[in-house]
mmCIF file of C-alpha atoms in Angstrom:
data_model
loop_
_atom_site.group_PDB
_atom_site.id
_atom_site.type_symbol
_atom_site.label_atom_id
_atom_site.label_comp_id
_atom_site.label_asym_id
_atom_site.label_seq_id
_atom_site.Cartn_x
_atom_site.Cartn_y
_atom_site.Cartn_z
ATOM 1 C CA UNK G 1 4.509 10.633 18.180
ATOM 2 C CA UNK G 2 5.944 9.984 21.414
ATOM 3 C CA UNK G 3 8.962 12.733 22.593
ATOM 4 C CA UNK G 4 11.765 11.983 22.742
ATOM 5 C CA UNK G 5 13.451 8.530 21.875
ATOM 6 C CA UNK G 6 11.770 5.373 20.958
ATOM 7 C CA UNK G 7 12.173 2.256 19.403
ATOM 8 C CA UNK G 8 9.895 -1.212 18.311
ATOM 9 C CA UNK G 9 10.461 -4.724 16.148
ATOM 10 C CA UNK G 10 7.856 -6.486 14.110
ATOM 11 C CA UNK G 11 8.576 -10.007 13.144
ATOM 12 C CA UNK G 12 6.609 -12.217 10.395
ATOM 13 C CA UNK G 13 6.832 -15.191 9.160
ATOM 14 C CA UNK G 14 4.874 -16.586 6.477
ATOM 15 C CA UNK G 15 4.275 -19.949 4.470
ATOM 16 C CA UNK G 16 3.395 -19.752 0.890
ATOM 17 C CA UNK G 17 2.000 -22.571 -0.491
ATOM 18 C CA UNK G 18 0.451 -22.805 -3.514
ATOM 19 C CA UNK G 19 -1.309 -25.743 -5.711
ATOM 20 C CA UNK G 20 -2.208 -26.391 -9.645
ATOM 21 C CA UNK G 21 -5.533 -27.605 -9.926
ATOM 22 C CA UNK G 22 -5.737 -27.888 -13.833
ATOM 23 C CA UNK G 23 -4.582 -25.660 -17.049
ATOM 24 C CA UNK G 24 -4.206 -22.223 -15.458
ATOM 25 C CA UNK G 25 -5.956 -22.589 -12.697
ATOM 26 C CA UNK G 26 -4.089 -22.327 -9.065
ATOM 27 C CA UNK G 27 -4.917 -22.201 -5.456
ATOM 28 C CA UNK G 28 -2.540 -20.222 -2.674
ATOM 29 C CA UNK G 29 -2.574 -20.083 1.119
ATOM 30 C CA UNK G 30 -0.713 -17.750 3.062
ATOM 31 C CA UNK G 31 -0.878 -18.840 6.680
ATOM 32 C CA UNK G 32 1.749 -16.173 8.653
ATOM 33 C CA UNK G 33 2.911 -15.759 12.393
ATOM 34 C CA UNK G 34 2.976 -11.995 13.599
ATOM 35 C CA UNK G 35 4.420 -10.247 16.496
ATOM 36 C CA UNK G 36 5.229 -6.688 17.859
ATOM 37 C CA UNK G 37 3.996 -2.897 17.040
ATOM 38 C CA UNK G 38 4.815 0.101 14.628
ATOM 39 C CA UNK G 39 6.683 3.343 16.636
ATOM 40 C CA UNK G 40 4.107 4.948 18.663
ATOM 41 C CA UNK G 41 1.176 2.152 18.379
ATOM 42 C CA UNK G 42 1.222 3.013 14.538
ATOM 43 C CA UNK G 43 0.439 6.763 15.457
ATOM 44 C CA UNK G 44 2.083 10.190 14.439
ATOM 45 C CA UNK G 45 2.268 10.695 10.816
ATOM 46 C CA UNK G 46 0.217 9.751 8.019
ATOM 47 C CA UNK G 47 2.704 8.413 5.670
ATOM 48 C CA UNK G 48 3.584 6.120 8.401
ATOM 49 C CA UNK G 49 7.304 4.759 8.617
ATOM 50 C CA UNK G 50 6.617 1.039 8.389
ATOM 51 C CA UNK G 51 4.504 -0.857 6.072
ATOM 52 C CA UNK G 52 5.230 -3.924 8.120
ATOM 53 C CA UNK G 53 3.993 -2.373 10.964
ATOM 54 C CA UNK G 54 0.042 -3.165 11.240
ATOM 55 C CA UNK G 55 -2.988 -0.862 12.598
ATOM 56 C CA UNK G 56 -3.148 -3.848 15.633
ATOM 57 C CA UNK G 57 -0.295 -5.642 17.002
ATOM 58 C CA UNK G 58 0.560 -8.110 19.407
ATOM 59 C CA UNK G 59 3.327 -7.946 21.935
ATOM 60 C CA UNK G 60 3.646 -12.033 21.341
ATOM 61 C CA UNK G 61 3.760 -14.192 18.385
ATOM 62 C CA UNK G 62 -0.316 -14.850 17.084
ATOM 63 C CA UNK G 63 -1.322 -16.838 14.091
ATOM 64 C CA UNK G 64 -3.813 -15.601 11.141
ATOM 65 C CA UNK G 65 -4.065 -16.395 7.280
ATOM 66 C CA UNK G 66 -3.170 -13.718 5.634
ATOM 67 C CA UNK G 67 -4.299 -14.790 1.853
ATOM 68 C CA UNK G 68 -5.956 -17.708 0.231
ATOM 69 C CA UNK G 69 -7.337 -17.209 -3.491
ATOM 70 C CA UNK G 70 -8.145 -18.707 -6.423
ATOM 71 C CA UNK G 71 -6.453 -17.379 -9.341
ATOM 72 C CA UNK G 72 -7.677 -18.505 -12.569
ATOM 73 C CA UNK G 73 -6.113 -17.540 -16.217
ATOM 74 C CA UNK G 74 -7.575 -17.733 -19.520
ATOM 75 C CA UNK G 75 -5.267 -17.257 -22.630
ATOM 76 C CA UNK G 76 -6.228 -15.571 -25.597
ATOM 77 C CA UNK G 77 -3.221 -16.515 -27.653
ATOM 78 C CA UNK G 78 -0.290 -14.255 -28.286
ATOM 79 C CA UNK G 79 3.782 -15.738 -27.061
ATOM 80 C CA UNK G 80 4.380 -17.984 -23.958
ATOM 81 C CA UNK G 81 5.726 -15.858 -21.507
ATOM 82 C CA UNK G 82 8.261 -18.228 -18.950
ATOM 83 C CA UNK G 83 6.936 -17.271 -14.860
ATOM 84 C CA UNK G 84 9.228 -18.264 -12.920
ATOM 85 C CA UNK G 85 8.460 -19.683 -9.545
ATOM 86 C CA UNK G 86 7.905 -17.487 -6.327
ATOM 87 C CA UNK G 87 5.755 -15.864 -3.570
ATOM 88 C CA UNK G 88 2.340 -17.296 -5.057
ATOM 89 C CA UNK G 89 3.650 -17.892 -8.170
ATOM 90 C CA UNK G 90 4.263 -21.783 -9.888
ATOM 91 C CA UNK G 91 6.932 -21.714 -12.407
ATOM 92 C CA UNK G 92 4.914 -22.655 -16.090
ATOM 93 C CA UNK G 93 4.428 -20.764 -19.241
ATOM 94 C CA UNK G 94 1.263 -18.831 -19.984
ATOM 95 C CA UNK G 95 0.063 -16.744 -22.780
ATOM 96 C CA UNK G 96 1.041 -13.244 -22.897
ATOM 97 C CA UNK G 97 -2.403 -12.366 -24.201
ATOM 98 C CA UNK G 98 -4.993 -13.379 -22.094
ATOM 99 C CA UNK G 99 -7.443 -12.999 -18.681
ATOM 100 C CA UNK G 100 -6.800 -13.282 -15.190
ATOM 101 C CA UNK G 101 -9.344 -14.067 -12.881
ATOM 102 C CA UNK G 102 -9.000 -13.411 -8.723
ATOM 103 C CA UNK G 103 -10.839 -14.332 -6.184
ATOM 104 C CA UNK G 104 -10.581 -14.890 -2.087
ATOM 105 C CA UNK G 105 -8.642 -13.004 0.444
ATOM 106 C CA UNK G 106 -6.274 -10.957 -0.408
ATOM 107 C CA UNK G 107 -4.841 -7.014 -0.412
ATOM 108 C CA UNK G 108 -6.183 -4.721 -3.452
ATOM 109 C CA UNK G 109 -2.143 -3.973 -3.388
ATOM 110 C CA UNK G 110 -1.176 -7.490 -4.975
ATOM 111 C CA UNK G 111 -2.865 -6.599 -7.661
ATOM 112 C CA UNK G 112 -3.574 -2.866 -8.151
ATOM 113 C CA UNK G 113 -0.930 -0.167 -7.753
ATOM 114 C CA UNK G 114 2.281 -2.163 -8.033
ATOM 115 C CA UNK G 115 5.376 -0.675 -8.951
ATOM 116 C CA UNK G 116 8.658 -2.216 -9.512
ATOM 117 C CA UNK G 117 10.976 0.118 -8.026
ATOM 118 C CA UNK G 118 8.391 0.607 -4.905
ATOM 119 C CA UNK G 119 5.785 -1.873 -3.554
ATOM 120 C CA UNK G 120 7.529 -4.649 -1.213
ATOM 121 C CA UNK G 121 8.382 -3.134 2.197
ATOM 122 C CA UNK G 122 10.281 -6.805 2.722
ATOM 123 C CA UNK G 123 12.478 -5.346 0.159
ATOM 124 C CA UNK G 124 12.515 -2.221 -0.888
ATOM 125 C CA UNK G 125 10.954 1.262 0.816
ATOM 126 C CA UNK G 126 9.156 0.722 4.122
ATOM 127 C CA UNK G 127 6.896 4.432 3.975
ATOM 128 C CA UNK G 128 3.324 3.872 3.435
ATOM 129 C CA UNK G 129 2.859 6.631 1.552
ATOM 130 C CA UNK G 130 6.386 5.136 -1.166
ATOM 131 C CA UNK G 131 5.174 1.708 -1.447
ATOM 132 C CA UNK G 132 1.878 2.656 -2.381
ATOM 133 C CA UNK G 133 -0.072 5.655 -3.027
ATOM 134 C CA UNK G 134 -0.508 7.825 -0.316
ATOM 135 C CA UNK G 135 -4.693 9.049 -1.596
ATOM 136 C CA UNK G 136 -5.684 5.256 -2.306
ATOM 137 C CA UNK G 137 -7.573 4.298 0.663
ATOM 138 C CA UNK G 138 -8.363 0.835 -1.026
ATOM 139 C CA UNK G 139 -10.498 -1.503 0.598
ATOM 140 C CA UNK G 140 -8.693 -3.047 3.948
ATOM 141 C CA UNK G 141 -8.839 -4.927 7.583
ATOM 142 C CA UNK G 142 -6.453 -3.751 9.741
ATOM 143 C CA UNK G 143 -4.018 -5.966 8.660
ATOM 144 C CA UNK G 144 -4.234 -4.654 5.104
ATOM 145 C CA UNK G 145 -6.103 -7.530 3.278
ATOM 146 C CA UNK G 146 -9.481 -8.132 2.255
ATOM 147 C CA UNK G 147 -12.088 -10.574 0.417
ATOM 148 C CA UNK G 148 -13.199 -9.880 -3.557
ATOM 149 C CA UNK G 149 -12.471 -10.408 -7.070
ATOM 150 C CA UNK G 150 -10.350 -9.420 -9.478
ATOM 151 C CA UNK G 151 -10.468 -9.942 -13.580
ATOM 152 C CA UNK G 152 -7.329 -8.695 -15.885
ATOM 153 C CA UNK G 153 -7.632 -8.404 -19.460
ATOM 154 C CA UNK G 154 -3.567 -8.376 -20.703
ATOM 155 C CA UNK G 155 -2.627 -8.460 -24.262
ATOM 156 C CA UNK G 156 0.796 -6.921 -25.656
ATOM 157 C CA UNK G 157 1.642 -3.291 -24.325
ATOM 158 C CA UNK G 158 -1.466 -2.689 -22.311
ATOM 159 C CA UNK G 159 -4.097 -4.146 -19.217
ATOM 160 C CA UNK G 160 -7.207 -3.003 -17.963
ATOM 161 C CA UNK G 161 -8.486 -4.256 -15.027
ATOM 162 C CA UNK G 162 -11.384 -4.065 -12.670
ATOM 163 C CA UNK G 163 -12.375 -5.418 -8.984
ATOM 164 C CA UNK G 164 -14.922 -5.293 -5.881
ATOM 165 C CA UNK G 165 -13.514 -5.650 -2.632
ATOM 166 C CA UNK G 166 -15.436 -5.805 0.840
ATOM 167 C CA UNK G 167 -14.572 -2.665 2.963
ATOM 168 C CA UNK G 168 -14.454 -2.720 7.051
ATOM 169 C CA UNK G 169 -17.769 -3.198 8.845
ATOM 170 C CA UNK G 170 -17.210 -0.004 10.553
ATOM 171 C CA UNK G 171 -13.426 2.369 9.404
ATOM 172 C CA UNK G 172 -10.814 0.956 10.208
ATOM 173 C CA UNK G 173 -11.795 -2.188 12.113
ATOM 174 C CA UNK G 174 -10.409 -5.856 12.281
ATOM 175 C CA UNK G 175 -14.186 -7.584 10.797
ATOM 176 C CA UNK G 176 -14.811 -7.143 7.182
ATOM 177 C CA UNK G 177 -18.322 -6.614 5.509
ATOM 178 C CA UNK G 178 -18.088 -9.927 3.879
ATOM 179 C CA UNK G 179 -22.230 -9.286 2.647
ATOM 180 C CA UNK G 180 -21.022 -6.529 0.126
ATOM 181 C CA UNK G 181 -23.188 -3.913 1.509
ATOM 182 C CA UNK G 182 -19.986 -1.720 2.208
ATOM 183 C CA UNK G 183 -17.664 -2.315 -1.085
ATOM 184 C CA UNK G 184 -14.636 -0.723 -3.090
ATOM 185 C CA UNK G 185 -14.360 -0.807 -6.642
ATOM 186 C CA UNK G 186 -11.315 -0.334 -8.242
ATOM 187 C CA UNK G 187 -10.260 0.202 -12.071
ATOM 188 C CA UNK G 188 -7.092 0.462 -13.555
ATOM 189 C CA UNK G 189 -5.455 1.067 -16.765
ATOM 190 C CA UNK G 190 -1.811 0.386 -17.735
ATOM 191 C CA UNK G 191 0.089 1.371 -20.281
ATOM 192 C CA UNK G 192 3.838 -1.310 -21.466
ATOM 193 C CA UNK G 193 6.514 0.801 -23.313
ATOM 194 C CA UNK G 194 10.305 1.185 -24.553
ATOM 195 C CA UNK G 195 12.072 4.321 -24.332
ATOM 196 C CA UNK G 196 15.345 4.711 -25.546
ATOM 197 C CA UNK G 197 15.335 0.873 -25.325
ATOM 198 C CA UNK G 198 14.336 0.444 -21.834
ATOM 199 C CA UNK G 199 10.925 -1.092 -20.386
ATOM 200 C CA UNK G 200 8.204 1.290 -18.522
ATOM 201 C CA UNK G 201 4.968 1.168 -17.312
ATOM 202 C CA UNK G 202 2.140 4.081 -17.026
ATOM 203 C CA UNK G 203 -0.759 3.525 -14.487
ATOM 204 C CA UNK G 204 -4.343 5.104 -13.838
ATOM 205 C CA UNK G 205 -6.508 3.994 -11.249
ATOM 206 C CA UNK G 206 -9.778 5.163 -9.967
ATOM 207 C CA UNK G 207 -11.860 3.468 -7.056
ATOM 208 C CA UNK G 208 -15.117 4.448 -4.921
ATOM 209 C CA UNK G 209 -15.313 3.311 -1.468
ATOM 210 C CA UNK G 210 -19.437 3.030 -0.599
ATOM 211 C CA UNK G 211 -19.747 2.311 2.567
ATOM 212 C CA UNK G 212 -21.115 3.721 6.223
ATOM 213 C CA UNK G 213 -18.752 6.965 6.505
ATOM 214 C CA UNK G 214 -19.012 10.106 8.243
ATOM 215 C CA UNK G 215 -18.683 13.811 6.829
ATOM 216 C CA UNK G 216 -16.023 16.069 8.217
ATOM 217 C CA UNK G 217 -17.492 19.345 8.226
ATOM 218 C CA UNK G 218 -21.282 17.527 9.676
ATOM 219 C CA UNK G 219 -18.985 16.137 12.389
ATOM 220 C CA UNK G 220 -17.442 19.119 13.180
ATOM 221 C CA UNK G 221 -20.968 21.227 13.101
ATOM 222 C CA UNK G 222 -22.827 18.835 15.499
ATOM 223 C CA UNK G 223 -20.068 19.072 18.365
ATOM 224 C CA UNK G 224 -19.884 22.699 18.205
ATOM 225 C CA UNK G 225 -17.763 23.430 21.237
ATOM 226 C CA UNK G 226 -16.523 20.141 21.742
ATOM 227 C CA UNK G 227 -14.202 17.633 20.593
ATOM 228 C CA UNK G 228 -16.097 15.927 17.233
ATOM 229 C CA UNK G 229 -16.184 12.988 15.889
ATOM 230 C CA UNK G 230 -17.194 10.995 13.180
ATOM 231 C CA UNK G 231 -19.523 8.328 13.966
ATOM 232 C CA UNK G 232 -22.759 9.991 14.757
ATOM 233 C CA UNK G 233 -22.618 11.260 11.357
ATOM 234 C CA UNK G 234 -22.321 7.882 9.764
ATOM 235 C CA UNK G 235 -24.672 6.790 6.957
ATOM 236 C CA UNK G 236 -24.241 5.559 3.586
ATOM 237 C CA UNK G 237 -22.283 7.733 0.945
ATOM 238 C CA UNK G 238 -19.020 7.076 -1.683
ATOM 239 C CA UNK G 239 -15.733 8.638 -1.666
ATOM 240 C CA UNK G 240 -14.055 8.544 -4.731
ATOM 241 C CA UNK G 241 -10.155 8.955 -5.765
ATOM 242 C CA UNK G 242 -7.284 8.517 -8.378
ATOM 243 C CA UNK G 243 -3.973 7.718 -9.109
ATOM 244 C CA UNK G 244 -1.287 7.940 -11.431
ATOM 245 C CA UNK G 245 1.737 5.501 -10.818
ATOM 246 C CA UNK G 246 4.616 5.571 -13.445
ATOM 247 C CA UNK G 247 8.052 3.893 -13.404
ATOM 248 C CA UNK G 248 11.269 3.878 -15.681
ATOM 249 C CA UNK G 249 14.027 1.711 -16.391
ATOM 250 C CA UNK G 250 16.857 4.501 -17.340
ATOM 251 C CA UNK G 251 19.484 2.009 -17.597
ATOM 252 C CA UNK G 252 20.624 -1.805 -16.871
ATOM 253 C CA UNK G 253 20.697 -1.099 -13.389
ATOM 254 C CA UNK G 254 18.939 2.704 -12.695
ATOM 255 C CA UNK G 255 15.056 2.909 -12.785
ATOM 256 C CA UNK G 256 12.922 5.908 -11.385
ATOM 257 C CA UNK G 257 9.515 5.776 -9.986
ATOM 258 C CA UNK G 258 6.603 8.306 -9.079
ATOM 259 C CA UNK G 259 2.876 8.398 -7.911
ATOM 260 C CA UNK G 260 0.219 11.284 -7.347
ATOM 261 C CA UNK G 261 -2.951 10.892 -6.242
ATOM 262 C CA UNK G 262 -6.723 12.558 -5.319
ATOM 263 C CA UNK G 263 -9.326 11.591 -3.024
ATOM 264 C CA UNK G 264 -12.428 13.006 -1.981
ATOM 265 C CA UNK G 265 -11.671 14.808 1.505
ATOM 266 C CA UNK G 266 -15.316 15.172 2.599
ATOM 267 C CA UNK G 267 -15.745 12.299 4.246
ATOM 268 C CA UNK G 268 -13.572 10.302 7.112
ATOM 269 C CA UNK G 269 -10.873 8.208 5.830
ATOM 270 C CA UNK G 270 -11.677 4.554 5.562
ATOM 271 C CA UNK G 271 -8.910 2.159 5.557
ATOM 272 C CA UNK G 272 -5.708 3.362 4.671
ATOM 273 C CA UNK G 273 -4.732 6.612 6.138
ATOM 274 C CA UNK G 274 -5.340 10.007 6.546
ATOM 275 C CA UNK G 275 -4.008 11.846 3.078
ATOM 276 C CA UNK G 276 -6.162 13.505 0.712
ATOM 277 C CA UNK G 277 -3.298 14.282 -1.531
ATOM 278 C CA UNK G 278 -0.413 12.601 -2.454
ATOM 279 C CA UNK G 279 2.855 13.068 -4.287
ATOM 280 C CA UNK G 280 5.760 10.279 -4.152
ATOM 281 C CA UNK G 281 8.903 9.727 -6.724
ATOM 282 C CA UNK G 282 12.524 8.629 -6.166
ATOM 283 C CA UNK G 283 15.161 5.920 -7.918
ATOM 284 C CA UNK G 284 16.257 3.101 -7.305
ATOM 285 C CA UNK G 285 20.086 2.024 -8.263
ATOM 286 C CA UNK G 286 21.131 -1.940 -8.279
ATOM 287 C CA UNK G 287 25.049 -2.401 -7.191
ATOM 288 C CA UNK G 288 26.654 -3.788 -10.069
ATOM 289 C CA UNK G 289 28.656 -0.482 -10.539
ATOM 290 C CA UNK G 290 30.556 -1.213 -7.428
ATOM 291 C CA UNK G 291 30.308 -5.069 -8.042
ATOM 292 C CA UNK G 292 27.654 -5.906 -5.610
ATOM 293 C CA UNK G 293 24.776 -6.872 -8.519
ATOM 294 C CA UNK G 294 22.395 -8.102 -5.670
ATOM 295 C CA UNK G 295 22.453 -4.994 -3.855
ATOM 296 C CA UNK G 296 20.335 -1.898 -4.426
ATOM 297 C CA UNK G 297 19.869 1.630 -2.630
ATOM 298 C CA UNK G 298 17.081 3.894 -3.129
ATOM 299 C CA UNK G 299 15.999 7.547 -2.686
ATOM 300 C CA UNK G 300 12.457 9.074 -2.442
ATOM 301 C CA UNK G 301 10.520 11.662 -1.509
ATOM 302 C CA UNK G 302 6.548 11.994 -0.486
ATOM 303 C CA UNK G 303 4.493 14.780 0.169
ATOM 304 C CA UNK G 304 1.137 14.121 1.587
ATOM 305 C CA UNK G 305 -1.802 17.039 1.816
ATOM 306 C CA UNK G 306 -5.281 17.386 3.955
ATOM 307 C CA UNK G 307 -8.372 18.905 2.577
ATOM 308 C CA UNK G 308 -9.890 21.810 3.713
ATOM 309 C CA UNK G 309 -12.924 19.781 5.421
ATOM 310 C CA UNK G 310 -10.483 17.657 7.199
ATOM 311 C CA UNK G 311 -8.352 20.428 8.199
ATOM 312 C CA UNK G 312 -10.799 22.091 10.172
ATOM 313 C CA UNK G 313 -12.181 18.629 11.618
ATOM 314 C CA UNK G 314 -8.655 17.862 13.361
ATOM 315 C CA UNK G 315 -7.912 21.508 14.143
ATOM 316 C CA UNK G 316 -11.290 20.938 15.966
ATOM 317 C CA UNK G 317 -9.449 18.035 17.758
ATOM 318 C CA UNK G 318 -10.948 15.486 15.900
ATOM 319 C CA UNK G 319 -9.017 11.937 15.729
ATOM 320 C CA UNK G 320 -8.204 10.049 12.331
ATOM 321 C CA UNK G 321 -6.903 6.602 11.552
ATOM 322 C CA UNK G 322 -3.112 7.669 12.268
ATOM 323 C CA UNK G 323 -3.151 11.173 13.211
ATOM 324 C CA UNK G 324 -5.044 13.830 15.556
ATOM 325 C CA UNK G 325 -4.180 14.792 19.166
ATOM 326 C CA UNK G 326 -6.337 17.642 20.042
ATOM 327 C CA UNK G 327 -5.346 20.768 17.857
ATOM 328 C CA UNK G 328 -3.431 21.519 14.464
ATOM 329 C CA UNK G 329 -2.774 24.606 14.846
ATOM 330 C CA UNK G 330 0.135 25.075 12.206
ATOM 331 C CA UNK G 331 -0.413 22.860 9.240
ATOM 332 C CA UNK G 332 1.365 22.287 7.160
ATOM 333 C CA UNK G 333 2.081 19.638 4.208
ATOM 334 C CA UNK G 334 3.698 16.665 5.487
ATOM 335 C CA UNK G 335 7.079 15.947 4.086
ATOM 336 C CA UNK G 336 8.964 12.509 4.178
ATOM 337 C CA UNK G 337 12.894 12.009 2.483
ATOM 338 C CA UNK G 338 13.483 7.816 2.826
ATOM 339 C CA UNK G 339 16.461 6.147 1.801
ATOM 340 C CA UNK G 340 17.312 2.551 2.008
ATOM 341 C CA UNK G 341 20.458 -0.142 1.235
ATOM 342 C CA UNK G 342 19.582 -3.454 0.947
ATOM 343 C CA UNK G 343 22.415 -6.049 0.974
ATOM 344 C CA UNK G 344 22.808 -9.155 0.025
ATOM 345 C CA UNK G 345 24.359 -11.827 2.121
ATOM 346 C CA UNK G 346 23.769 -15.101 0.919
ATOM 347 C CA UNK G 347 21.079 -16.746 -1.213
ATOM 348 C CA UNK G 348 17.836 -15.856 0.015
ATOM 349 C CA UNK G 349 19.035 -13.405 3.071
ATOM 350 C CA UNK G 350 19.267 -9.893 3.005
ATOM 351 C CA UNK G 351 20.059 -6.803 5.287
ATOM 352 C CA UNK G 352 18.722 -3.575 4.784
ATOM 353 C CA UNK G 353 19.507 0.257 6.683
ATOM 354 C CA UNK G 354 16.797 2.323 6.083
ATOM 355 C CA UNK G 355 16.600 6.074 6.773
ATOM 356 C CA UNK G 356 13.449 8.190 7.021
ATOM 357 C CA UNK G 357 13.626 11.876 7.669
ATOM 358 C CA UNK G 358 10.085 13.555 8.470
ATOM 359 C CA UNK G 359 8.905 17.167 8.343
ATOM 360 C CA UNK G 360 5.836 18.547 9.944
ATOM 361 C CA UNK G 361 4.642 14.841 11.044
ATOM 362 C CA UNK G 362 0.880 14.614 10.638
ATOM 363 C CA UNK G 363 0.385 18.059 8.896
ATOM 364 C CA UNK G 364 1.803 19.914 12.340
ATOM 365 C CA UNK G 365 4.701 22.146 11.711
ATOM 366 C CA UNK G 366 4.749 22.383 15.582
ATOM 367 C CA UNK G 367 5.794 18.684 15.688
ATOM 368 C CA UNK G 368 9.163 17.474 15.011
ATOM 369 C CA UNK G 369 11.283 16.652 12.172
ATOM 370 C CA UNK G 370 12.019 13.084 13.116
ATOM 371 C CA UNK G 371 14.717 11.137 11.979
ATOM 372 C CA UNK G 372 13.872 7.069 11.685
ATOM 373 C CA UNK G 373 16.077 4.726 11.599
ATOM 374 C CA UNK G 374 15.483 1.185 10.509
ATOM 375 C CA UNK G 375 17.003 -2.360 10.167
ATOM 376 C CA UNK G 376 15.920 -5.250 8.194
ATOM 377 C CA UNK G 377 16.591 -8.594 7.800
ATOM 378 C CA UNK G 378 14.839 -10.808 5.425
ATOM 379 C CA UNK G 379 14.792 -14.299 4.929
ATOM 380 C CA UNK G 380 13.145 -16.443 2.101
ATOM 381 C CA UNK G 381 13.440 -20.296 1.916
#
């Protein structure tokens, strides 16, 4: 990150639109409008401080469609749950019991790894490594999404589901490998309970990225003396990981959230970012205690790791997605504290404050803390 003070805007605006074509089938477009950058050109620390800040950026206003799908569901019986209408949603009934099928463009994230204390940075947290699991380097353009398929199986108090996504014609580019060679699969179980009266959800995901990618440690080896990198060690391997998401509903109003997660730290990061190990949890309070229902303010903490491999590739001064500059002489784990208030103002507007406090930005515990400050103001029509 850049010494010193600093300071950048992102603004999006997007259309969703969405269609019925017959019983449970629907069709959704997302065209959007983006503009501006992430603090530093989206550099500096791996659990990087805005998830609305993309990997490219714009310093005007440019057009691209972010999401169109096909999402087709099957029921297999069981009660009519009511969905209300929303961001690619039509308001109906469907089954409670039955099979959701996906398929188009669209991020891995809509589907796998949610969380409902910590997965919209339009609304709640803005870390990357909070609204989604710091290790799960799912399949990605730069702007986050990505073409594939989805199925859900979903009867009463548990889901399984299961999709292949096309990865990045080369790490993190802008074109996808829309022929499959280069692919992510992605499982996931979850687990629907009540404690103590109150609803909670247990998640376990496991994916393999196969794709073009290149080793740390052979990178490192062929530019003995010199600054490595990794793509004339490129060729065809996977790189595996998991994660464990759980959240909480302690009462009415107070619900707690946390994530871990393991990838294999042999190989260059793909898509995401550059964590081999993650740890996330906080809570998240709404404001009816001080008569302000529509409000909410969170707390949370992540702590993201390297591997050894990758370690000695950017002490070597080897570059990542996010992080390297030349040496890392001092790691350390990377620490980030984020707190937010989001307030409402009116139906359909909402302010948030956001505060993000990081330690030993991109594993250096020569560099910084920083303190981020953010403001937010969404809109929804």
């Amino acid at each position: 990150m850049d010494p010193g003070n600093s300071g950048r805007e992102t603004i999006d605006l997007t259309l969703y639109a969405g269609v019925r074509l017959w019983s449970g089938a629907s069709v959704y477009v997302n065209p959007e409008i983006d503009q501006g950058f992430g603090l530093t050109g989206t550099l500096g620390a791996a659990g990087f401080s805005s998830a609305e800040a993309y990997k490219v950026g714009d310093a005007h206003p440019y057009y691209r469609t972010a999401r169109y799908f096909l999402r087709q569901v099957i029921g297999l019986g069981g009660d009519e749950d009511h969905i209300s209408s929303g961001p690619n949603l039509l308001a109906g009934s469907e089954p409670s019991d039955n099979v959701t099928l996906t398929a188009g463009k669209f991020s891995v994230v809509d589907i796998f790894d949610t969380n409902r204390y910590a997965h919209d940075p339009r609304g709640d947290f803005l870390n990357w490594a909070v609204v989604d699991s710091g290790a799960f380097d799912y399949a990605a353009d730069s702007w986050g999404d990505t073409c594939g398929a989805a199925a859900e199986w979903n009867q009463s108090w548990w889901s399984v589901r299961g999709g292949l996504f096309a990865l990045s014609r080369v790490p993190n580019q802008t074109q996808l490998d829309v022929t499959f060679q280069q692919f992510g699969l992605v499982t996931e179980f979850e687990e629907r309970h009540t404690w103590l009266g109150h609803s909670g959800k247990a998640k376990l995901l496991a994916y393999n990225n196969r794709g073009r990618m290149g080793g740390y440690d052979a990178a490192v080896d062929l530019h003995v003396g010199t600054t490595p990198g990794t793509a004339l060690v490129r060729h065809m391997a996977s790189r595996p990981g998991v994660a464990v998401n759980l959240e909480q509903e302690l009462t009415a109003d107070l619900g707690v959230f946390a994530r871990a997660g393991w990838n294999d730290g042999t190989k260059e990061a793909y898509e995401f970012t550059d964590i081999n190990r993650s740890v996330s949890a906080g809570l998240s309070l709404a404001g009816k205690r001080w008569s302000r229902a529509q409000d909410t303010v969170g707390l949370a903490f992540a702590i993201n790791g390297l591997s050894t491999a990758a370690r000695r590739y950017f002490a070597a001064g080897g570059v990542g997605i996010l992080i390297g500059d030349g040496q890392l002489p001092n790691y350390r784990l990377e620490k980030i504290l984020e707190t937010y208030y989001s307030a409402q103002l009116g139906k359909g507007l909402t302010v948030s404050a956001d505060f993000q406090y990081v330690v030993n930005p991109a594993y250096n515990a020569d560099r910084g803390p920083v303190s981020i400050f953010g403001l937010r103001v969404h809109a929804e029509l």
